[in-house]
Amino acid sequence: MKNEMKRYLVSMAGLAMVAMPVSALAQGGPEAEKPEFPPFAEVSKGYDKIVSTADGSGSLYTIWRREKDGQLLAELPRSYTNQKHLIAATLAAGDMWAGLHSGIFSAEADRYFYWKRYDKRLAMVSPQIETRSTGDQQSKDSVGRQFTDRVLLDVGIVCMGPSGQPVIDLDELLAARAGDFFGADAAGGNARLATVTKCKAFPDNIEVAIEMPTRGGVLRTFHYSIRNVPDSSGYKPRVADERVGYFTTTYRDLGKFKEDEKWVRYINRWNIEKADPSLKLSPPKRPLVYYIEDTVPVRYRRFVRDGILVWNKAFEKVGIKDAIEVYYQDKATGQNMDKDPEDARYNFIRWLSNDQGTAVGPSRTHPLTGEILDADIVLTDGWIRHFWYQANDYLPETATQNLTPETLNWLETKPQWDPRVRMASPQDRDRILAERSGRGVLRYGGRVAGAGEADCTHPGMLPNQVLTHQPTGDSMTFNPAMESTYCLAASGKALDMALMGMNLEILGLLEEEMQPGSEKPGETKKDEPKGDTLDGIPEWFIGPMLADLVAHEVGHTLGLRHNFKASTIYSLSQINSDEVKGKPFTGSVMDYTPVNINMQDGKLQGDFCMTDIGKYDYWAIEYGYTMGDTKEVLKRVAEPELVYGTDEDTVGPDPRAKRYDFSANPLDFANSRMKLVAYHRERILSKFVKEGQSFSRARRGYGITLNDQTSVVSMMSSWVGASLVNRDRKGDPNARTPVTPVPAAQQRAALEFVVNNAFKDEAFGLTPELLSYMTVDKWSDAGGMRDIMADPTWEVHDRIIGIQASALTMIMNPTTLKRVYDNEFRVPADQDALTLPEVMETMTNAIWTEFKSGDTSGSYTTRKPKVSSLRRNLQREYVDRLIDLSLPDAVPGAAGKPISNLAIAQLQTVRGWAGKAGAAYDAYTAAHLNELTKRIDKALDAQYIYNAGSMGGGFPGGMFFGQPTPGTGYESK
């Protein structure tokens, strides 16, 4: 039966074959197999090929565009499986920061990747390059198995192209997936309404710009520059050295077993070489070209150009002539208008008219070698506008600029000590505290951690993603928690503009036809032509300031980091002398140097700002770009003019590595600036407020002086407990000791400056007359909302105690006190040293001067009290601090107990003085002393537990910060 059935099936199959069409037989089956993809000719109907090259040559990706709706198709390169590509993304329009590289604050936007096919889909894969191995094969195999690549996204293959390579829907990748590249900037993007505004295709890159509505309907343009990035281009990486400040590209080599060899760091730099290596001075093989965008105002272009080309001097020292070239874009003539600023092949200087005080100079580097591939500098107009208005908004930032991450973290638990709270307007404090409680604890206390740490996760990064290179350039004051290169060069320039604007108005030089001469420092000799006025500002001032700012940003795009020690190489008298005038007065343009205004600091008015690159800049370029032996270059590290300290050093113990300090002896600069503050305050009503102007200018002018005062107090506070730190290596010629405590005399002088300029009433220059004019304008519109709720009467006591409380924090914080304590051990016992008891006694004596002598005689009234209202607030604040420090866990670490014991001793001293209150004291003073003695008694008896939330004397009526801080021992009363 089985065999019969078998024969039947075979015969039926034969009949079926006979009945089949011949064509089906030829194709080998009853039904033709469907093709894997539709034919390209069918898919590409209505599309035109994009050809951007003059000779019609092929492009990296072959692109076709459909005219009716702008849809794009792209065929991958023939060898795409062996290529690495980089997508450089720029938000080109529709945002205040349009034109800025996207992703400099996070891992979004720029992507280094390769394509990998998975059947009918293509995956964009990011190669794992953070950990590598140069060891034996076993090590390489192990690293390859443990540290793997990462898929970023995937797209479908539409068909196979004419060259036999996969074709993708470019709209799906660049419009529908814009959020993968631009993050929140593309939130709410409607890809259905996306329009291709630009599409160009070149042999090594393609340029695509897509406009589409985003959240709120805002039209934004997203520009993508996709380029080929070969693994090797003949560029030779240069190993980084801690003695010179370059941004770095870093990886971990697990083929090495020595700790000092495991981390491999290459400096970020351009591939600039001699065209003829045999010549001592040769043109470059390929010059570094910058284009000045047509958005840069014509009146400023030559200063921008000067700021770029000044670096050619440094390249000449390494034998390269005209290494940098500059060209203008010009819409009127069409010159260079074919070049897109977002195109990663070109380096642009861009200008944003957005009323923000910013300058930023980021660049993109090869992630394997550190070779810089492209750079774009963005300048904004806001810092120039500061010439005409207040700098008061910077006060909290100014007061905290020298506080360490440890101190900022500590202040998170003690908002009553925090300058960012104490110096805020009364109506803003509750909002600040609510926002703080909602966001949680910030890494490093919110202090930006310098220039993009290697191997640290950044906000916005994918899980486990780390930076292998530092973002080369400056970033801005967006979210202070973001750990990227944090540059405030333009903010510093804004403060300089406000100060100089006030100075020139008071001197009457804005109305004169001449610029200040050189015979009477700070006065008005006029012996040189003033030249043009640009936006109401003398060209002789604004021009060099802009050139200096551009030179700073160009330095970043050359690979250089900040150098905040550079401003300490000359004394003020040298800076304002024939010896230095017309020459660079700091070691580097990579510092933030305040405007130089001579207040009897030398025989003439020196340059107001840097007019050239400094000696450190020449040295740094020599190290980074020399064709010779870098070891010989690095031997010069101990030369005084080459001193170097960068972003992370500003929170270290070396007081020379500070922003906005100046001169070899900053105390000279601080005293000079306080002379200028007094000079300006005396003339606010008579000179700064002009006939017919609002008296709100009086408040603005005073705000500028208060910012200057706070800045120098902050600067000098960093010298207490300080140590000088050097990067010299063993064997370097004239090598310096790595760590040396600052001499005790300098520390005492710094402490005395803080006391005299923060704790004395007369330091603030306030008079009833001045206060009666310090009002505010009220405008119920967008331009006036900042002041709409401000009190027309300036809050004297809140504002001054805010400054004084901040000054107390600058000295009496855990980091400073522990540094003082540790330095006592570092200094040999037979040598002079500043000690913790001396610091605390100095503070107590200065704040309680009225009672130190023990004299209780005198006749006082409530109108003429024994202790002024400002001093009563300060004394109450100081007692609060002592009580706080007396608690067992107030200061963490081994120094905590000695500090607690000394705080108790100072409370006992104050209790002794306050307890001698005489009957002749006025009602204010008597009540003040009575209240403080009771509080001190309870604190000393350990029976009174102070309220952790009280703001003390600084906030009338008392102010509370919610619940007690856990672990402090405080509770509400």
GROMACS .gro file of N, CA and C in nm, residues 385-510:
model
  378
  385ARG      N    1   2.745   9.534   2.571
  385ARG     CA    2   2.635   9.613   2.628
  385ARG      C    3   2.655   9.642   2.776
  386HIS      N    4   2.735   9.559   2.844
  386HIS     CA    5   2.758   9.582   2.986
  386HIS      C    6   2.830   9.714   3.013
  387PHE      N    7   2.886   9.774   2.910
  387PHE     CA    8   2.948   9.905   2.926
  387PHE      C    9   2.846  10.006   2.980
  388TRP      N   10   2.719   9.979   2.953
  388TRP     CA   11   2.616  10.078   2.986
  388TRP      C   12   2.526  10.037   3.101
  389TYR      N   13   2.545   9.919   3.158
  389TYR     CA   14   2.457   9.887   3.270
  389TYR      C   15   2.526   9.806   3.377
  390GLN      N   16   2.446   9.764   3.475
  390GLN     CA   17   2.501   9.716   3.601
  390GLN      C   18   2.569   9.581   3.592
  391ALA      N   19   2.661   9.561   3.687
  391ALA     CA   20   2.725   9.432   3.703
  391ALA      C   21   2.680   9.367   3.833
  392ASN      N   22   2.577   9.421   3.896
  392ASN     CA   23   2.535   9.377   4.028
  392ASN      C   24   2.485   9.233   4.028
  393ASP      N   25   2.435   9.185   3.914
  393ASP     CA   26   2.382   9.050   3.907
  393ASP      C   27   2.490   8.945   3.933
  394TYR      N   28   2.616   8.981   3.924
  394TYR     CA   29   2.724   8.886   3.938
  394TYR      C   30   2.768   8.866   4.083
  395LEU      N   31   2.708   8.938   4.177
  395LEU     CA   32   2.756   8.935   4.314
  395LEU      C   33   2.766   8.795   4.374
  396PRO      N   34   2.661   8.712   4.370
  396PRO     CA   35   2.675   8.577   4.429
  396PRO      C   36   2.784   8.496   4.362
  397GLU      N   37   2.795   8.506   4.230
  397GLU     CA   38   2.900   8.435   4.158
  397GLU      C   39   3.038   8.486   4.200
  398THR      N   40   3.051   8.618   4.214
  398THR     CA   41   3.178   8.677   4.255
  398THR      C   42   3.218   8.629   4.393
  399ALA      N   43   3.120   8.621   4.485
  399ALA     CA   44   3.150   8.583   4.623
  399ALA      C   45   3.189   8.437   4.636
  400THR      N   46   3.145   8.351   4.545
  400THR     CA   47   3.173   8.208   4.557
  400THR      C   48   3.281   8.160   4.461
  401GLN      N   49   3.341   8.250   4.383
  401GLN     CA   50   3.432   8.205   4.278
  401GLN      C   51   3.554   8.133   4.330
  402ASN      N   52   3.594   8.156   4.455
  402ASN     CA   53   3.713   8.091   4.510
  402ASN      C   54   3.682   7.983   4.612
  403LEU      N   55   3.553   7.949   4.627
  403LEU     CA   56   3.517   7.844   4.721
  403LEU      C   57   3.536   7.708   4.656
  404THR      N   58   3.581   7.612   4.734
  404THR     CA   59   3.611   7.479   4.682
  404THR      C   60   3.484   7.394   4.673
  405PRO      N   61   3.488   7.283   4.597
  405PRO     CA   62   3.374   7.192   4.595
  405PRO      C   63   3.337   7.142   4.734
  406GLU      N   64   3.438   7.118   4.819
  406GLU     CA   65   3.410   7.073   4.956
  406GLU      C   66   3.327   7.177   5.030
  407THR      N   67   3.366   7.304   5.016
  407THR     CA   68   3.292   7.409   5.085
  407THR      C   69   3.152   7.426   5.027
  408LEU      N   70   3.139   7.418   4.896
  408LEU     CA   71   3.007   7.432   4.834
  408LEU      C   72   2.915   7.318   4.875
  409ASN      N   73   2.970   7.197   4.886
  409ASN     CA   74   2.888   7.086   4.935
  409ASN      C   75   2.845   7.109   5.079
  410TRP      N   76   2.937   7.162   5.158
  410TRP     CA   77   2.908   7.193   5.299
  410TRP      C   78   2.798   7.298   5.308
  411LEU      N   79   2.801   7.397   5.218
  411LEU     CA   80   2.700   7.502   5.219
  411LEU      C   81   2.562   7.452   5.179
  412GLU      N   82   2.558   7.338   5.111
  412GLU     CA   83   2.427   7.279   5.078
  412GLU      C   84   2.350   7.245   5.205
  413THR      N   85   2.422   7.208   5.310
  413THR     CA   86   2.357   7.174   5.437
  413THR      C   87   2.347   7.295   5.529
  414LYS      N   88   2.409   7.407   5.490
  414LYS     CA   89   2.407   7.527   5.573
  414LYS      C   90   2.375   7.648   5.487
  415PRO      N   91   2.253   7.656   5.436
  415PRO     CA   92   2.218   7.769   5.348
  415PRO      C   93   2.232   7.904   5.416
  416GLN      N   94   2.225   7.905   5.551
  416GLN     CA   95   2.240   8.031   5.622
  416GLN      C   96   2.380   8.090   5.609
  417TRP      N   97   2.475   8.008   5.561
  417TRP     CA   98   2.612   8.054   5.539
  417TRP      C   99   2.640   8.085   5.391
  418ASP      N  100   2.548   8.045   5.304
  418ASP     CA  101   2.574   8.042   5.160
  418ASP      C  102   2.558   8.179   5.095
  419PRO      N  103   2.665   8.233   5.034
  419PRO     CA  104   2.654   8.364   4.967
  419PRO      C  105   2.548   8.368   4.858
  420ARG      N  106   2.523   8.253   4.793
  420ARG     CA  107   2.424   8.250   4.686
  420ARG      C  108   2.283   8.271   4.739
  421VAL      N  109   2.266   8.244   4.868
  421VAL     CA  110   2.137   8.271   4.934
  421VAL      C  111   2.141   8.407   5.002
  422ARG      N  112   2.247   8.432   5.075
  422ARG     CA  113   2.256   8.554   5.155
  422ARG      C  114   2.259   8.680   5.069
  423MET      N  115   2.315   8.671   4.948
  423MET     CA  116   2.328   8.789   4.863
  423MET      C  117   2.215   8.802   4.762
  424ALA      N  118   2.122   8.708   4.766
  424ALA     CA  119   2.007   8.717   4.677
  424ALA      C  120   1.909   8.821   4.728
  425SER      N  121   1.827   8.873   4.639
  425SER     CA  122   1.724   8.967   4.680
  425SER      C  123   1.628   8.897   4.776
  426PRO      N  124   1.575   8.967   4.875
  426PRO     CA  125   1.486   8.903   4.973
  426PRO      C  126   1.371   8.828   4.908
  427GLN      N  127   1.316   8.883   4.798
  427GLN     CA  128   1.202   8.817   4.735
  427GLN      C  129   1.239   8.691   4.660
  428ASP      N  130   1.372   8.667   4.643
  428ASP     CA  131   1.416   8.551   4.567
  428ASP      C  132   1.463   8.436   4.653
  429ARG      N  133   1.481   8.459   4.782
  429ARG     CA  134   1.545   8.357   4.866
  429ARG      C  135   1.462   8.229   4.878
  430ASP      N  136   1.333   8.244   4.901
  430ASP     CA  137   1.249   8.124   4.914
  430ASP      C  138   1.250   8.042   4.786
  431ARG      N  139   1.249   8.111   4.671
  431ARG     CA  140   1.252   8.039   4.542
  431ARG      C  141   1.382   7.962   4.527
  432ILE      N  142   1.494   8.026   4.562
  432ILE     CA  143   1.625   7.961   4.551
  432ILE      C  144   1.631   7.836   4.638
  433LEU      N  145   1.579   7.847   4.760
  433LEU     CA  146   1.583   7.734   4.851
  433LEU      C  147   1.492   7.621   4.804
  434ALA      N  148   1.376   7.657   4.747
  434ALA     CA  149   1.284   7.556   4.696
  434ALA      C  150   1.346   7.482   4.578
  435GLU      N  151   1.410   7.556   4.489
  435GLU     CA  152   1.476   7.493   4.375
  435GLU      C  153   1.589   7.402   4.422
  436ARG      N  154   1.661   7.447   4.522
  436ARG     CA  155   1.773   7.368   4.573
  436ARG      C  156   1.725   7.238   4.634
  437SER      N  157   1.618   7.244   4.712
  437SER     CA  158   1.568   7.123   4.777
  437SER      C  159   1.511   7.026   4.675
  438GLY      N  160   1.463   7.079   4.560
  438GLY     CA  161   1.404   6.993   4.459
  438GLY      C  162   1.504   6.923   4.370
  439ARG      N  163   1.624   6.980   4.354
  439ARG     CA  164   1.719   6.924   4.259
  439ARG      C  165   1.814   6.821   4.321
  440GLY      N  166   1.822   6.813   4.452
  440GLY     CA  167   1.912   6.718   4.514
  440GLY      C  168   2.055   6.769   4.520
  441VAL      N  169   2.145   6.681   4.563
  441VAL     CA  170   2.285   6.718   4.582
  441VAL      C  171   2.358   6.715   4.447
  442LEU      N  172   2.434   6.819   4.420
  442LEU     CA  173   2.510   6.827   4.296
  442LEU      C  174   2.651   6.771   4.316
  443ARG      N  175   2.704   6.713   4.211
  443ARG     CA  176   2.842   6.667   4.217
  443ARG      C  177   2.934   6.788   4.231
  444TYR      N  178   3.035   6.773   4.315
  444TYR     CA  179   3.131   6.881   4.343
  444TYR      C  180   3.062   7.007   4.395
  445GLY      N  181   2.946   6.990   4.459
  445GLY     CA  182   2.877   7.106   4.511
  445GLY      C  183   2.830   7.201   4.404
  446GLY      N  184   2.822   7.155   4.280
  446GLY     CA  185   2.783   7.242   4.169
  446GLY      C  186   2.899   7.310   4.103
  447ARG      N  187   3.020   7.291   4.158
  447ARG     CA  188   3.138   7.352   4.097
  447ARG      C  189   3.174   7.275   3.971
  448VAL      N  190   3.187   7.346   3.860
  448VAL     CA  191   3.227   7.281   3.736
  448VAL      C  192   3.367   7.225   3.753
  449ALA      N  193   3.385   7.103   3.707
  449ALA     CA  194   3.508   7.031   3.738
  449ALA      C  195   3.618   7.053   3.636
  450GLY      N  196   3.627   7.174   3.587
  450GLY     CA  197   3.735   7.203   3.495
  450GLY      C  198   3.701   7.169   3.354
  451ALA      N  199   3.793   7.115   3.282
  451ALA     CA  200   3.779   7.101   3.138
  451ALA      C  201   3.741   6.961   3.096
  452GLY      N  202   3.623   6.917   3.138
  452GLY     CA  203   3.576   6.789   3.090
  452GLY      C  204   3.664   6.675   3.134
  453GLU      N  205   3.631   6.613   3.246
  453GLU     CA  206   3.719   6.511   3.300
  453GLU      C  207   3.720   6.387   3.212
  454ALA      N  208   3.833   6.328   3.201
  454ALA     CA  209   3.839   6.198   3.136
  454ALA      C  210   3.775   6.096   3.228
  455ASP      N  211   3.702   6.004   3.170
  455ASP     CA  212   3.641   5.894   3.244
  455ASP      C  213   3.542   5.940   3.349
  456CYS      N  214   3.465   6.044   3.318
  456CYS     CA  215   3.357   6.082   3.408
  456CYS      C  216   3.230   6.094   3.328
  457THR      N  217   3.121   6.051   3.387
  457THR     CA  218   2.993   6.056   3.317
  457THR      C  219   2.939   6.196   3.318
  458HIS      N  220   2.886   6.239   3.207
  458HIS     CA  221   2.830   6.373   3.193
  458HIS      C  222   2.680   6.368   3.185
  459PRO      N  223   2.610   6.473   3.234
  459PRO     CA  224   2.465   6.477   3.218
  459PRO      C  225   2.429   6.464   3.071
  460GLY      N  226   2.329   6.383   3.043
  460GLY     CA  227   2.284   6.368   2.905
  460GLY      C  228   2.352   6.254   2.833
  461MET      N  229   2.456   6.194   2.895
  461MET     CA  230   2.525   6.084   2.829
  461MET      C  231   2.442   5.957   2.839
  462LEU      N  232   2.468   5.867   2.748
  462LEU     CA  233   2.409   5.735   2.757
  462LEU      C  234   2.472   5.662   2.875
  463PRO      N  235   2.403   5.561   2.930
  463PRO     CA  236   2.460   5.486   3.043
  463PRO      C  237   2.598   5.432   3.011
  464ASN      N  238   2.688   5.448   3.106
  464ASN     CA  239   2.826   5.398   3.095
  464ASN      C  240   2.909   5.470   2.991
  465GLN      N  241   2.856   5.579   2.934
  465GLN     CA  242   2.935   5.653   2.835
  465GLN      C  243   3.029   5.748   2.908
  466VAL      N  244   3.153   5.755   2.864
  466VAL     CA  245   3.250   5.843   2.927
  466VAL      C  246   3.318   5.928   2.823
  467LEU      N  247   3.374   6.038   2.869
  467LEU     CA  248   3.449   6.124   2.779
  467LEU      C  249   3.591   6.072   2.765
  468THR      N  250   3.637   6.061   2.643
  468THR     CA  251   3.777   6.026   2.622
  468THR      C  252   3.857   6.146   2.578
  469HIS      N  253   3.788   6.257   2.553
  469HIS     CA  254   3.860   6.379   2.517
  469HIS      C  255   3.792   6.497   2.582
  470GLN      N  256   3.870   6.596   2.614
  470GLN     CA  257   3.815   6.716   2.675
  470GLN      C  258   3.762   6.808   2.566
  471PRO      N  259   3.642   6.865   2.585
  471PRO     CA  260   3.589   6.956   2.484
  471PRO      C  261   3.676   7.079   2.474
  472THR      N  262   3.739   7.096   2.362
  472THR     CA  263   3.838   7.202   2.347
  472THR      C  264   3.770   7.336   2.332
  473GLY      N  265   3.771   7.417   2.435
  473GLY     CA  266   3.712   7.549   2.424
  473GLY      C  267   3.640   7.591   2.548
  474ASP      N  268   3.564   7.698   2.536
  474ASP     CA  269   3.493   7.754   2.649
  474ASP      C  270   3.347   7.716   2.643
  475SER      N  271   3.293   7.698   2.759
  475SER     CA  272   3.149   7.682   2.765
  475SER      C  273   3.091   7.798   2.841
  476MET      N  274   2.961   7.798   2.859
  476MET     CA  275   2.896   7.917   2.914
  476MET      C  276   2.827   7.887   3.045
  477THR      N  277   2.768   7.985   3.104
  477THR     CA  278   2.703   7.969   3.232
  477THR      C  279   2.560   7.923   3.213
  478PHE      N  280   2.543   7.798   3.169
  478PHE     CA  281   2.412   7.737   3.165
  478PHE      C  282   2.392   7.669   3.300
  479ASN      N  283   2.376   7.540   3.301
  479ASN     CA  284   2.360   7.465   3.424
  479ASN      C  285   2.495   7.448   3.491
  480PRO      N  286   2.512   7.504   3.611
  480PRO     CA  287   2.643   7.495   3.675
  480PRO      C  288   2.682   7.353   3.714
  481ALA      N  289   2.587   7.259   3.708
  481ALA     CA  290   2.622   7.121   3.741
  481ALA      C  291   2.692   7.052   3.627
  482MET      N  292   2.685   7.108   3.509
  482MET     CA  293   2.745   7.042   3.393
  482MET      C  294   2.896   7.052   3.400
  483GLU      N  295   2.959   6.937   3.378
  483GLU     CA  296   3.103   6.929   3.394
  483GLU      C  297   3.170   6.935   3.258
  484SER      N  298   3.177   7.050   3.202
  484SER     CA  299   3.248   7.068   3.077
  484SER      C  300   3.341   7.186   3.095
  485THR      N  301   3.410   7.220   2.993
  485THR     CA  302   3.501   7.333   3.005
  485THR      C  303   3.421   7.457   3.039
  486TYR      N  304   3.454   7.519   3.149
  486TYR     CA  305   3.372   7.627   3.201
  486TYR      C  306   3.448   7.757   3.185
  487CYS      N  307   3.413   7.833   3.084
  487CYS     CA  308   3.486   7.956   3.057
  487CYS      C  309   3.398   8.077   3.077
  488LEU      N  310   3.446   8.171   3.155
  488LEU     CA  311   3.373   8.294   3.181
  488LEU      C  312   3.452   8.414   3.132
  489ALA      N  313   3.529   8.394   3.026
  489ALA     CA  314   3.610   8.505   2.975
  489ALA      C  315   3.523   8.623   2.936
  490ALA      N  316   3.412   8.596   2.869
  490ALA     CA  317   3.324   8.705   2.827
  490ALA      C  318   3.254   8.767   2.947
  491SER      N  319   3.222   8.686   3.049
  491SER     CA  320   3.162   8.743   3.170
  491SER      C  321   3.258   8.838   3.238
  492GLY      N  322   3.386   8.798   3.243
  492GLY     CA  323   3.487   8.888   3.299
  492GLY      C  324   3.499   9.015   3.219
  493LYS      N  325   3.496   9.003   3.086
  493LYS     CA  326   3.500   9.121   3.001
  493LYS      C  327   3.378   9.210   3.027
  494ALA      N  328   3.263   9.148   3.053
  494ALA     CA  329   3.143   9.226   3.080
  494ALA      C  330   3.162   9.311   3.206
  495LEU      N  331   3.221   9.250   3.309
  495LEU     CA  332   3.246   9.327   3.432
  495LEU      C  333   3.347   9.438   3.405
  496ASP      N  334   3.448   9.409   3.325
  496ASP     CA  335   3.545   9.512   3.289
  496ASP      C  336   3.477   9.626   3.215
  497MET      N  337   3.385   9.592   3.126
  497MET     CA  338   3.315   9.695   3.049
  497MET      C  339   3.234   9.785   3.141
  498ALA      N  340   3.162   9.723   3.236
  498ALA     CA  341   3.082   9.803   3.328
  498ALA      C  342   3.170   9.896   3.411
  499LEU      N  343   3.283   9.843   3.460
  499LEU     CA  344   3.373   9.924   3.542
  499LEU      C  345   3.435  10.036   3.460
  500MET      N  346   3.484  10.003   3.341
  500MET     CA  347   3.548  10.104   3.258
  500MET      C  348   3.448  10.208   3.210
  501GLY      N  349   3.327  10.162   3.179
  501GLY     CA  350   3.224  10.257   3.139
  501GLY      C  351   3.196  10.358   3.248
  502MET      N  352   3.187  10.310   3.372
  502MET     CA  353   3.164  10.400   3.485
  502MET      C  354   3.281  10.495   3.502
  503ASN      N  355   3.404  10.441   3.489
  503ASN     CA  356   3.523  10.522   3.507
  503ASN      C  357   3.530  10.634   3.403
  504LEU      N  358   3.505  10.601   3.277
  504LEU     CA  359   3.516  10.702   3.171
  504LEU      C  360   3.405  10.806   3.182
  505GLU      N  361   3.287  10.762   3.226
  505GLU     CA  362   3.180  10.859   3.244
  505GLU      C  363   3.213  10.956   3.357
  506ILE      N  364   3.266  10.904   3.466
  506ILE     CA  365   3.302  10.990   3.579
  506ILE      C  366   3.414  11.087   3.540
  507LEU      N  367   3.509  11.038   3.460
  507LEU     CA  368   3.618  11.124   3.416
  507LEU      C  369   3.577  11.218   3.303
  508GLY      N  370   3.458  11.195   3.248
  508GLY     CA  371   3.411  11.281   3.140
  508GLY      C  372   3.477  11.253   3.007
  509LEU      N  373   3.539  11.135   2.992
  509LEU     CA  374   3.615  11.108   2.871
  509LEU      C  375   3.527  11.061   2.755
  510LEU      N  376   3.402  11.027   2.782
  510LEU     CA  377   3.315  10.988   2.672
  510LEU      C  378   3.271  11.109   2.590
   0.00000   0.00000   0.00000
